[in-house]
PDB file of C-alpha atoms in Angstrom:
ATOM      1  CA  MET A 862      12.727  68.268 -35.279  1.00  0.00           C
ATOM      2  CA  LEU A 863      14.795  67.624 -32.103  1.00  0.00           C
ATOM      3  CA  GLN A 864      11.700  67.738 -29.946  1.00  0.00           C
ATOM      4  CA  GLN A 865      10.074  65.094 -32.208  1.00  0.00           C
ATOM      5  CA  LYS A 866      12.888  62.610 -31.679  1.00  0.00           C
ATOM      6  CA  ARG A 867      12.862  63.210 -27.959  1.00  0.00           C
ATOM      7  CA  TRP A 868       9.354  61.894 -27.704  1.00  0.00           C
ATOM      8  CA  ALA A 869       9.605  59.093 -30.357  1.00  0.00           C
ATOM      9  CA  PRO A 870      10.415  56.330 -27.759  1.00  0.00           C
ATOM     10  CA  LEU A 871       7.509  57.286 -25.506  1.00  0.00           C
ATOM     11  CA  PRO A 872       4.991  54.937 -27.150  1.00  0.00           C
ATOM     12  CA  ALA A 873       7.299  51.947 -26.910  1.00  0.00           C
ATOM     13  CA  ILE A 874       8.046  52.684 -23.305  1.00  0.00           C
ATOM     14  CA  LEU A 875       4.321  53.014 -22.453  1.00  0.00           C
ATOM     15  CA  PHE A 876       3.422  49.855 -24.326  1.00  0.00           C
ATOM     16  CA  SER A 877       6.302  47.851 -22.638  1.00  0.00           C
ATOM     17  CA  SER A 878       5.275  49.230 -19.110  1.00  0.00           C
ATOM     18  CA  LEU A 879       1.671  48.227 -19.751  1.00  0.00           C
ATOM     19  CA  LEU A 880       2.550  44.798 -20.919  1.00  0.00           C
ATOM     20  CA  LEU A 881       4.782  44.241 -17.942  1.00  0.00           C
ATOM     21  CA  PHE A 882       2.088  45.466 -15.511  1.00  0.00           C
ATOM     22  CA  SER A 883      -0.632  43.331 -17.041  1.00  0.00           C
ATOM     23  CA  THR A 884       1.440  40.124 -16.980  1.00  0.00           C
ATOM     24  CA  SER A 885       2.669  40.708 -13.492  1.00  0.00           C
ATOM     25  CA  CYS A 886      -0.912  41.115 -12.172  1.00  0.00           C
ATOM     26  CA  ASP A 887      -2.159  37.961 -13.907  1.00  0.00           C
ATOM     27  CA  LYS A 888      -2.879  35.445 -11.306  1.00  0.00           C
ATOM     28  CA  ASP A 889      -3.945  31.898 -11.557  1.00  0.00           C
ATOM     29  CA  ASP A 890      -7.752  32.124 -10.943  1.00  0.00           C
ATOM     30  CA  ASP A 891      -7.950  28.341 -10.367  1.00  0.00           C
ATOM     31  CA  ASP A 892      -6.318  28.732  -6.983  1.00  0.00           C
ATOM     32  CA  ASP A 893      -9.195  30.975  -5.914  1.00  0.00           C
ATOM     33  CA  VAL A 894     -11.895  28.622  -6.743  1.00  0.00           C
ATOM     34  CA  PRO A 895     -12.887  26.489  -3.671  1.00  0.00           C
ATOM     35  CA  LYS A 896     -12.736  22.738  -4.246  1.00  0.00           C
ATOM     36  CA  THR A 897     -16.227  21.099  -4.389  1.00  0.00           C
ATOM     37  CA  GLU A 898     -15.601  17.558  -5.599  1.00  0.00           C
ATOM     38  CA  TYR A 899     -13.707  15.155  -3.386  1.00  0.00           C
ATOM     39  CA  THR A 900     -12.807  11.499  -3.687  1.00  0.00           C
ATOM     40  CA  ILE A 901     -13.159   9.227  -0.630  1.00  0.00           C
ATOM     41  CA  SER A 902     -11.222   6.050  -0.075  1.00  0.00           C
ATOM     42  CA  GLY A 903     -10.211   3.518   2.698  1.00  0.00           C
ATOM     43  CA  THR A 904      -8.978   0.068   3.081  1.00  0.00           C
ATOM     44  CA  ALA A 905     -10.614  -1.948   5.902  1.00  0.00           C
ATOM     45  CA  SER A 906      -9.069  -4.627   8.107  1.00  0.00           C
ATOM     46  CA  GLY A 907      -9.530  -6.068  11.579  1.00  0.00           C
ATOM     47  CA  ALA A 908      -6.277  -4.571  12.738  1.00  0.00           C
ATOM     48  CA  GLN A 909      -7.845  -1.073  12.543  1.00  0.00           C
ATOM     49  CA  GLU A 910     -10.633  -1.898  14.924  1.00  0.00           C
ATOM     50  CA  VAL A 911     -10.257  -0.698  18.480  1.00  0.00           C
ATOM     51  CA  PRO A 912      -9.434  -3.109  20.134  1.00  0.00           C
ATOM     52  CA  ALA A 913      -7.873  -4.983  17.107  1.00  0.00           C
ATOM     53  CA  VAL A 914      -9.653  -8.050  15.749  1.00  0.00           C
ATOM     54  CA  THR A 915      -7.999 -11.051  14.214  1.00  0.00           C
ATOM     55  CA  THR A 916      -9.855 -11.902  10.995  1.00  0.00           C
ATOM     56  CA  PRO A 917      -9.262 -12.824   7.377  1.00  0.00           C
ATOM     57  CA  GLY A 918     -11.887 -10.181   6.389  1.00  0.00           C
ATOM     58  CA  THR A 919     -10.835  -7.233   4.356  1.00  0.00           C
ATOM     59  CA  GLY A 920     -12.845  -4.376   2.661  1.00  0.00           C
ATOM     60  CA  THR A 921     -12.764  -1.064   0.918  1.00  0.00           C
ATOM     61  CA  VAL A 922     -14.693   2.152   0.889  1.00  0.00           C
ATOM     62  CA  SER A 923     -14.771   4.546  -2.081  1.00  0.00           C
ATOM     63  CA  GLY A 924     -16.941   7.218  -3.488  1.00  0.00           C
ATOM     64  CA  THR A 925     -17.323  10.969  -3.945  1.00  0.00           C
ATOM     65  CA  TYR A 926     -18.363  13.920  -1.877  1.00  0.00           C
ATOM     66  CA  ASN A 927     -19.745  17.324  -3.357  1.00  0.00           C
ATOM     67  CA  SER A 928     -19.436  20.088  -0.793  1.00  0.00           C
ATOM     68  CA  SER A 929     -21.788  22.318  -2.884  1.00  0.00           C
ATOM     69  CA  THR A 930     -24.661  19.899  -2.483  1.00  0.00           C
ATOM     70  CA  ASN A 931     -23.494  18.171   0.776  1.00  0.00           C
ATOM     71  CA  VAL A 932     -23.987  14.760  -0.947  1.00  0.00           C
ATOM     72  CA  LEU A 933     -21.821  11.794  -0.285  1.00  0.00           C
ATOM     73  CA  ASN A 934     -22.006   8.850  -2.645  1.00  0.00           C
ATOM     74  CA  TYR A 935     -20.228   5.715  -1.304  1.00  0.00           C
ATOM     75  CA  ASN A 936     -19.435   2.176  -2.369  1.00  0.00           C
ATOM     76  CA  ILE A 937     -18.303  -0.417   0.187  1.00  0.00           C
ATOM     77  CA  SER A 938     -17.026  -3.951  -0.402  1.00  0.00           C
ATOM     78  CA  TRP A 939     -15.847  -6.596   1.876  1.00  0.00           C
ATOM     79  CA  ALA A 940     -14.549 -10.200   1.690  1.00  0.00           C
ATOM     80  CA  ASN A 941     -13.987 -13.132   3.975  1.00  0.00           C
ATOM     81  CA  VAL A 942     -15.375 -11.718   7.205  1.00  0.00           C
ATOM     82  CA  LYS A 943     -16.176 -14.512   9.795  1.00  0.00           C
ATOM     83  CA  ALA A 944     -19.899 -14.003   9.855  1.00  0.00           C
ATOM     84  CA  VAL A 945     -22.694 -12.355   7.889  1.00  0.00           C
ATOM     85  CA  PRO A 946     -22.660  -8.652   8.556  1.00  0.00           C
ATOM     86  CA  THR A 947     -25.292  -7.475  11.027  1.00  0.00           C
ATOM     87  CA  MET A 948     -24.649  -3.690  10.804  1.00  0.00           C
ATOM     88  CA  MET A 949     -22.579  -1.118   8.972  1.00  0.00           C
ATOM     89  CA  HIS A 950     -21.988   2.502   9.860  1.00  0.00           C
ATOM     90  CA  PHE A 951     -19.907   5.606   9.216  1.00  0.00           C
ATOM     91  CA  HIS A 952     -18.681   6.699  12.678  1.00  0.00           C
ATOM     92  CA  GLY A 953     -17.087  10.027  13.783  1.00  0.00           C
ATOM     93  CA  PRO A 954     -15.374  12.090  14.680  1.00  0.00           C
ATOM     94  CA  ALA A 955     -12.442   9.841  15.537  1.00  0.00           C
ATOM     95  CA  MET A 956      -8.811   9.583  14.422  1.00  0.00           C
ATOM     96  CA  PRO A 957      -7.256   6.169  13.798  1.00  0.00           C
ATOM     97  CA  GLY A 958      -7.024   4.261  17.113  1.00  0.00           C
ATOM     98  CA  GLU A 959     -10.111   6.028  18.530  1.00  0.00           C
ATOM     99  CA  ASN A 960     -13.756   4.998  18.651  1.00  0.00           C
ATOM    100  CA  ALA A 961     -16.805   7.194  17.975  1.00  0.00           C
ATOM    101  CA  PRO A 962     -20.538   6.814  17.783  1.00  0.00           C
ATOM    102  CA  PRO A 963     -22.218   5.892  14.538  1.00  0.00           C
ATOM    103  CA  ILE A 964     -23.375   8.890  12.477  1.00  0.00           C
ATOM    104  CA  ILE A 965     -24.643   7.302   9.264  1.00  0.00           C
ATOM    105  CA  THR A 966     -26.212   3.859   9.037  1.00  0.00           C
ATOM    106  CA  ILE A 967     -25.261   2.014   5.863  1.00  0.00           C
ATOM    107  CA  THR A 968     -28.287   0.140   4.367  1.00  0.00           C
ATOM    108  CA  PRO A 969     -29.061  -2.090   2.501  1.00  0.00           C
ATOM    109  CA  PHE A 970     -26.064  -4.409   2.274  1.00  0.00           C
ATOM    110  CA  THR A 971     -25.459  -7.816   0.924  1.00  0.00           C
ATOM    111  CA  GLN A 972     -26.178 -10.468   3.575  1.00  0.00           C
ATOM    112  CA  ALA A 973     -23.062 -12.578   3.019  1.00  0.00           C
ATOM    113  CA  VAL A 974     -19.422 -13.006   4.226  1.00  0.00           C
ATOM    114  CA  THR A 975     -18.417 -11.345   0.902  1.00  0.00           C
ATOM    115  CA  GLY A 976     -20.500  -8.519  -0.575  1.00  0.00           C
ATOM    116  CA  THR A 977     -21.200  -4.846  -1.304  1.00  0.00           C
ATOM    117  CA  ALA A 978     -23.173  -1.922  -0.199  1.00  0.00           C
ATOM    118  CA  SER A 979     -23.691   1.432  -1.777  1.00  0.00           C
ATOM    119  CA  GLY A 980     -25.658   4.474  -0.943  1.00  0.00           C
ATOM    120  CA  THR A 981     -26.083   8.327  -0.681  1.00  0.00           C
ATOM    121  CA  ALA A 982     -26.149  10.507   2.361  1.00  0.00           C
ATOM    122  CA  ASN A 983     -26.585  14.253   2.999  1.00  0.00           C
ATOM    123  CA  LEU A 984     -24.042  15.602   5.410  1.00  0.00           C
ATOM    124  CA  THR A 985     -24.322  18.542   7.825  1.00  0.00           C
ATOM    125  CA  GLU A 986     -21.635  21.185   7.886  1.00  0.00           C
ATOM    126  CA  ALA A 987     -20.067  19.629  11.102  1.00  0.00           C
ATOM    127  CA  GLN A 988     -20.087  16.059   9.453  1.00  0.00           C
ATOM    128  CA  GLU A 989     -18.515  17.557   6.281  1.00  0.00           C
ATOM    129  CA  ALA A 990     -15.756  19.223   8.344  1.00  0.00           C
ATOM    130  CA  ASP A 991     -14.966  16.013  10.251  1.00  0.00           C
ATOM    131  CA  MET A 992     -15.008  13.828   7.119  1.00  0.00           C
ATOM    132  CA  LEU A 993     -12.769  16.104   5.199  1.00  0.00           C
ATOM    133  CA  ALA A 994     -10.400  16.229   8.141  1.00  0.00           C
ATOM    134  CA  GLY A 995      -9.973  12.463   8.134  1.00  0.00           C
ATOM    135  CA  LYS A 996     -12.081  12.032  11.399  1.00  0.00           C
ATOM    136  CA  TRP A 997     -14.562   9.389   9.859  1.00  0.00           C
ATOM    137  CA  TYR A 998     -14.370   5.572   9.605  1.00  0.00           C
ATOM    138  CA  TYR A 999     -16.651   2.951   8.462  1.00  0.00           C
ATOM    139  CA  ASN A1000     -16.967  -0.395  10.164  1.00  0.00           C
ATOM    140  CA  LEU A1001     -18.773  -3.623   9.557  1.00  0.00           C
ATOM    141  CA  HIS A1002     -20.269  -5.475  12.528  1.00  0.00           C
ATOM    142  CA  THR A1003     -20.912  -9.204  12.598  1.00  0.00           C
ATOM    143  CA  SER A1004     -22.466 -11.622  15.134  1.00  0.00           C
ATOM    144  CA  MET A1005     -18.980 -12.797  16.000  1.00  0.00           C
ATOM    145  CA  HIS A1006     -17.574  -9.284  16.338  1.00  0.00           C
ATOM    146  CA  THR A1007     -20.509  -7.048  17.671  1.00  0.00           C
ATOM    147  CA  GLY A1008     -18.246  -3.922  18.046  1.00  0.00           C
ATOM    148  CA  GLY A1009     -16.974  -4.288  14.491  1.00  0.00           C
ATOM    149  CA  GLU A1010     -14.953  -6.926  12.536  1.00  0.00           C
ATOM    150  CA  ILE A1011     -13.303  -4.696   9.990  1.00  0.00           C
ATOM    151  CA  ARG A1012     -12.744  -0.857   9.933  1.00  0.00           C
ATOM    152  CA  ALA A1013     -11.422   1.693   7.404  1.00  0.00           C
ATOM    153  CA  GLN A1014     -10.467   5.250   8.119  1.00  0.00           C
ATOM    154  CA  VAL A1015     -12.133   7.463   5.417  1.00  0.00           C
ATOM    155  CA  ALA A1016      -9.682   9.749   3.433  1.00  0.00           C
ATOM    156  CA  ALA A1017     -11.029  12.560   1.405  1.00  0.00           C
ATOM    157  CA  GLN A1018      -8.898  14.067  -1.361  1.00  0.00           C
TER     158      GLN A1018
END
């Protein structure tokens, strides 16, 4: 009888140990899943051009990027630029205050001082890395400002 009492707490101890072990090993699997969907955004102005441009023009860039498919979907709008846009591009790699060559031409776009453009582009791995690191900008060129009238650094989150 004494020996039976001695082993009586054993199942409770084993169960408690197992429970403690299993909960301490539980980890949040969401942290291990790489992010694939990003939102892009930016607000354009002449002050961001290099060199800066004095203009009443403003604009925005928004959209999504899927790193699994390498597809960028973008929407661009602008208002009150000094002349009808002649070209639009995404440029990179460049941080704010730096210039870089065009890497994606944005077409078609509204031929007006206020308008929109939207499209899709497939990115290379190098382009993806630069864009996700904040090293892209978009700018809108006009006949009055051939180097660009408004510019927005692209942020991906």
